mmCIF file of C-alpha atoms and ligand atoms in Angstrom:
data_model
loop_
_atom_site.group_PDB
_atom_site.id
_atom_site.type_symbol
_atom_site.label_atom_id
_atom_site.label_comp_id
_atom_site.label_asym_id
_atom_site.label_seq_id
_atom_site.Cartn_x
_atom_site.Cartn_y
_atom_site.Cartn_z
ATOM 1 C CA MET A 1 45.402 48.468 -184.786
ATOM 2 C CA THR A 2 44.563 44.902 -186.286
ATOM 3 C CA LYS A 3 40.908 44.210 -186.904
ATOM 4 C CA SER A 4 39.891 40.777 -187.259
ATOM 5 C CA ARG A 5 37.036 38.309 -187.601
ATOM 6 C CA LEU A 6 36.523 34.850 -186.560
ATOM 7 C CA GLU A 7 34.144 32.987 -188.554
ATOM 8 C CA PRO A 8 31.508 30.699 -186.777
ATOM 9 C CA GLN A 9 32.838 27.769 -185.018
ATOM 10 C CA THR A 10 36.383 28.566 -185.620
ATOM 11 C CA GLY A 11 39.256 29.822 -183.427
ATOM 12 C CA THR A 12 42.886 31.440 -183.610
ATOM 13 C CA ALA A 13 45.818 32.037 -181.555
ATOM 14 C CA PHE A 14 48.356 34.937 -181.558
ATOM 15 C CA GLU A 15 50.863 37.066 -179.441
ATOM 16 C CA LEU A 16 50.094 39.896 -177.373
ATOM 17 C CA LYS A 17 52.500 42.151 -175.794
ATOM 18 C CA ALA A 18 52.193 43.535 -172.525
ATOM 19 C CA ARG A 19 50.315 46.645 -172.377
ATOM 20 C CA GLN A 20 48.383 46.040 -175.918
ATOM 21 C CA LEU A 21 44.649 45.885 -175.654
ATOM 22 C CA LEU A 22 42.636 43.319 -176.875
ATOM 23 C CA ARG A 23 38.776 44.194 -177.848
ATOM 24 C CA VAL A 24 36.393 41.304 -178.361
ATOM 25 C CA ILE A 25 33.239 42.505 -180.151
ATOM 26 C CA ASP A 26 29.767 40.362 -180.359
ATOM 27 C CA LEU A 27 29.122 41.305 -184.131
ATOM 28 C CA GLU A 28 25.818 39.923 -184.044
ATOM 29 C CA GLY A 29 24.663 39.547 -180.650
ATOM 30 C CA GLU A 30 24.269 36.276 -178.284
ATOM 31 C CA GLN A 31 27.991 34.794 -179.234
ATOM 32 C CA VAL A 32 30.203 33.454 -177.003
ATOM 33 C CA ALA A 33 34.020 33.545 -177.383
ATOM 34 C CA ASP A 34 36.328 31.463 -175.360
ATOM 35 C CA LEU A 35 39.670 33.081 -174.359
ATOM 36 C CA THR A 36 42.955 31.337 -173.001
ATOM 37 C CA ALA A 37 46.499 32.654 -172.316
ATOM 38 C CA PHE A 38 49.857 31.496 -171.557
ATOM 39 C CA ALA A 39 52.758 33.403 -170.767
ATOM 40 C CA ARG A 40 54.936 34.319 -173.735
ATOM 41 C CA GLY A 41 58.353 33.571 -171.844
ATOM 42 C CA ASP A 42 57.316 30.153 -170.296
ATOM 43 C CA THR A 43 53.994 28.454 -171.379
ATOM 44 C CA THR A 44 53.598 26.515 -168.286
ATOM 45 C CA GLU A 45 52.204 29.645 -166.812
ATOM 46 C CA TRP A 46 48.639 30.047 -167.842
ATOM 47 C CA LEU A 47 45.368 31.681 -167.254
ATOM 48 C CA SER A 48 43.726 30.404 -164.158
ATOM 49 C CA SER A 49 40.272 30.564 -163.281
ATOM 50 C CA GLY A 50 40.551 29.615 -159.827
ATOM 51 C CA ARG A 51 43.144 32.044 -159.034
ATOM 52 C CA SER A 52 41.089 35.115 -160.799
ATOM 53 C CA ILE A 53 37.898 34.034 -158.927
ATOM 54 C CA ASP A 54 39.545 33.436 -155.628
ATOM 55 C CA TYR A 55 41.211 37.318 -155.697
ATOM 56 C CA ALA A 56 38.145 38.953 -157.230
ATOM 57 C CA ASN A 57 35.844 37.197 -154.679
ATOM 58 C CA THR A 58 33.138 36.646 -157.419
ATOM 59 C CA ILE A 59 32.403 34.325 -160.050
ATOM 60 C CA TYR A 60 31.234 37.222 -162.419
ATOM 61 C CA LEU A 61 34.312 39.130 -163.414
ATOM 62 C CA THR A 62 33.917 42.397 -165.229
ATOM 63 C CA LYS A 63 35.295 46.007 -165.544
ATOM 64 C CA SER A 64 38.422 46.480 -163.442
ATOM 65 C CA HIS A 65 38.984 42.891 -162.403
ATOM 66 C CA ILE A 66 42.159 41.305 -162.963
ATOM 67 C CA LEU A 67 42.499 37.850 -164.345
ATOM 68 C CA TYR A 68 45.451 35.948 -162.838
ATOM 69 C CA SER A 69 47.799 33.087 -163.993
ATOM 70 C CA ASN A 70 48.155 29.969 -161.999
ATOM 71 C CA ARG A 71 51.435 31.801 -160.359
ATOM 72 C CA SER A 72 49.100 34.848 -159.297
ATOM 73 C CA GLN A 73 50.774 37.051 -161.673
ATOM 74 C CA PRO A 74 48.104 39.354 -163.507
ATOM 75 C CA MET A 75 47.766 38.417 -167.066
ATOM 76 C CA PHE A 76 45.038 40.708 -168.249
ATOM 77 C CA THR A 77 43.020 43.850 -166.736
ATOM 78 C CA ILE A 78 39.393 44.394 -167.886
ATOM 79 C CA LEU A 79 39.245 47.822 -168.860
ATOM 80 C CA GLU A 80 36.015 48.112 -170.558
ATOM 81 C CA ASP A 81 32.787 45.848 -170.338
ATOM 82 C CA GLU A 82 29.650 46.554 -172.239
ATOM 83 C CA VAL A 83 28.173 43.413 -171.573
ATOM 84 C CA GLY A 84 29.011 42.660 -167.723
ATOM 85 C CA ARG A 85 28.280 38.812 -167.779
ATOM 86 C CA HIS A 86 30.790 36.381 -168.824
ATOM 87 C CA ASP A 87 31.724 32.891 -167.405
ATOM 88 C CA PHE A 88 34.895 31.551 -165.904
ATOM 89 C CA LEU A 89 33.701 28.313 -164.437
ATOM 90 C CA LEU A 90 33.170 25.989 -167.587
ATOM 91 C CA THR A 91 35.957 24.338 -169.842
ATOM 92 C CA PRO A 92 35.926 25.089 -173.555
ATOM 93 C CA CYS A 93 33.464 22.745 -175.348
ATOM 94 C CA SER A 94 35.314 19.614 -176.631
ATOM 95 C CA PRO A 95 34.036 16.778 -178.939
ATOM 96 C CA GLU A 96 33.232 14.915 -175.575
ATOM 97 C CA THR A 97 30.784 17.966 -174.481
ATOM 98 C CA PHE A 98 28.887 17.108 -177.305
ATOM 99 C CA GLN A 99 28.703 13.172 -176.563
ATOM 100 C CA ILE A 100 28.202 13.737 -172.856
ATOM 101 C CA ILE A 101 25.647 16.710 -172.648
ATOM 102 C CA TYR A 102 24.109 16.748 -175.948
ATOM 103 C CA ASP A 103 24.166 13.173 -176.663
ATOM 104 C CA ASN A 104 25.749 13.943 -180.133
ATOM 105 C CA HIS A 105 27.986 11.171 -181.313
ATOM 106 C CA GLU A 106 28.593 12.786 -184.868
ATOM 107 C CA PRO A 107 31.711 14.858 -185.613
ATOM 108 C CA HIS A 108 31.043 18.516 -184.317
ATOM 109 C CA PRO A 109 33.157 21.456 -184.065
ATOM 110 C CA SER A 110 34.521 22.465 -180.567
ATOM 111 C CA CYS A 111 36.326 25.301 -178.642
ATOM 112 C CA PHE A 112 38.790 22.880 -177.119
ATOM 113 C CA GLU A 113 39.695 21.545 -180.890
ATOM 114 C CA ASN A 114 39.759 25.175 -182.315
ATOM 115 C CA LEU A 115 42.172 26.100 -179.310
ATOM 116 C CA TRP A 116 44.436 23.463 -179.437
ATOM 117 C CA ARG A 117 44.967 23.236 -183.263
ATOM 118 C CA ASN A 118 45.969 26.818 -183.221
ATOM 119 C CA LEU A 119 48.046 26.836 -180.175
ATOM 120 C CA ALA A 120 49.917 23.830 -181.570
ATOM 121 C CA GLU A 121 51.708 26.583 -183.460
ATOM 122 C CA PHE A 122 53.347 27.818 -180.257
ATOM 123 C CA ASP A 123 54.031 24.210 -179.034
ATOM 124 C CA ILE A 124 51.137 24.301 -176.315
ATOM 125 C CA PRO A 125 49.701 20.656 -176.430
ATOM 126 C CA PRO A 126 45.927 19.850 -175.914
ATOM 127 C CA ASP A 127 46.421 18.797 -172.212
ATOM 128 C CA ALA A 128 47.786 22.363 -171.215
ATOM 129 C CA ILE A 129 44.427 24.205 -172.063
ATOM 130 C CA PRO A 130 42.853 25.401 -168.759
ATOM 131 C CA THR A 131 39.329 26.454 -168.040
ATOM 132 C CA THR A 132 38.680 29.299 -170.561
ATOM 133 C CA PHE A 133 37.377 32.661 -169.880
ATOM 134 C CA ASN A 134 33.995 32.403 -171.811
ATOM 135 C CA ILE A 135 33.388 35.887 -172.931
ATOM 136 C CA PHE A 136 29.743 36.566 -173.002
ATOM 137 C CA MET A 137 28.656 33.161 -171.796
ATOM 138 C CA ASN A 138 25.506 33.684 -169.387
ATOM 139 C CA VAL A 139 25.663 31.075 -166.668
ATOM 140 C CA GLU A 140 23.353 31.574 -163.654
ATOM 141 C CA VAL A 141 24.022 29.558 -160.574
ATOM 142 C CA GLY A 142 20.689 28.344 -158.471
ATOM 143 C CA PRO A 143 20.557 28.533 -154.792
ATOM 144 C CA ASP A 144 21.387 24.841 -154.633
ATOM 145 C CA GLY A 145 24.446 25.258 -156.530
ATOM 146 C CA THR A 146 22.706 24.123 -160.144
ATOM 147 C CA LEU A 147 24.010 25.906 -163.330
ATOM 148 C CA LYS A 148 21.732 27.069 -165.917
ATOM 149 C CA ILE A 149 23.246 28.077 -169.317
ATOM 150 C CA LEU A 150 21.104 31.139 -170.695
ATOM 151 C CA PRO A 151 21.249 33.011 -173.796
ATOM 152 C CA PRO A 152 24.237 35.495 -173.797
ATOM 153 C CA ARG A 153 23.210 39.036 -172.765
ATOM 154 C CA SER A 154 25.361 40.686 -175.549
ATOM 155 C CA LYS A 155 23.779 42.584 -178.294
ATOM 156 C CA ALA A 156 25.163 43.279 -181.814
ATOM 157 C CA GLY A 157 28.425 45.408 -181.392
ATOM 158 C CA GLU A 158 29.010 45.151 -177.695
ATOM 159 C CA SER A 159 32.533 44.355 -176.691
ATOM 160 C CA ILE A 160 34.870 43.827 -173.741
ATOM 161 C CA THR A 161 38.486 45.472 -173.840
ATOM 162 C CA LEU A 162 41.320 43.609 -171.911
ATOM 163 C CA ARG A 163 44.783 45.157 -171.383
ATOM 164 C CA ALA A 164 47.514 42.392 -171.570
ATOM 165 C CA GLU A 165 49.713 42.812 -168.384
ATOM 166 C CA MET A 166 52.506 40.619 -169.702
ATOM 167 C CA ASP A 167 53.506 39.099 -172.927
ATOM 168 C CA LEU A 168 51.035 36.445 -173.859
ATOM 169 C CA ILE A 169 50.182 33.898 -176.288
ATOM 170 C CA VAL A 170 46.528 34.014 -176.666
ATOM 171 C CA GLY A 171 43.808 31.679 -177.716
ATOM 172 C CA LEU A 172 40.414 32.803 -179.078
ATOM 173 C CA THR A 173 37.235 31.205 -180.473
ATOM 174 C CA ALA A 174 34.003 31.799 -181.813
ATOM 175 C CA CYS A 175 32.160 29.192 -179.739
ATOM 176 C CA SER A 176 30.775 25.844 -181.218
ATOM 177 C CA ALA A 177 27.957 24.910 -178.327
ATOM 178 C CA GLU A 178 24.317 25.265 -179.260
ATOM 179 C CA LEU A 179 23.146 25.981 -175.849
ATOM 180 C CA SER A 180 25.717 28.521 -175.109
ATOM 181 C CA ASN A 181 24.961 30.682 -178.175
ATOM 182 C CA ASN A 182 21.085 30.490 -178.130
ATOM 183 C CA GLY A 183 21.024 27.750 -180.991
ATOM 184 C CA ARG A 184 23.022 29.924 -183.694
ATOM 185 C CA PHE A 185 26.571 30.213 -184.432
ATOM 186 C CA LYS A 186 27.811 33.563 -185.229
ATOM 187 C CA SER A 187 31.176 35.549 -185.835
ATOM 188 C CA ILE A 188 33.292 37.173 -183.453
ATOM 189 C CA GLY A 189 35.412 40.127 -184.019
ATOM 190 C CA TYR A 190 38.501 41.185 -182.269
ATOM 191 C CA GLU A 191 40.836 44.130 -182.345
ATOM 192 C CA ILE A 192 44.466 44.376 -181.141
ATOM 193 C CA LEU A 193 45.222 48.051 -180.246
HETATM 194 ZN ZN1 LIG B 1 32.599 26.432 -177.193
#
């Protein structure tokens, strides 16, 4: 087992073999971790929000749901989920997110940058990064379709466990967006079993 820790507002990329488990832990509570993945053998196959939501018939994916690729192949199965609320609608926060939504034009760390900088090691370019599975992110949809970003429901030590269903390249962050993390940036733990 490899146990690792992402410092606040950072990211990483690593390989995960088929049948290995990835456990993502909210070490302090109310902290989002963005996850993306690509097929190890062909990185034009990637984790698809649209396919996964379509086949699960819900936007709230949790225990026993499968996360699919753009080619409709299972990439992950969610084996355990102590939180039960994650987002798969929204893109990883990017420098433009902070300019457009937060009106913040100063340099700001972002999941998008933390993903592409780390995925570059695997020759995955920034434009290839799809909508991320935003672990612990709490997005409510109003009756009129309005989205509300609420504090994560995750408490310190709670986790989600995903099983890789193919050999993968995985990108993972400790999210950098104020609103998604109840205004405080914390670490994210992860284990490969
Ligand atoms: Zn983020």
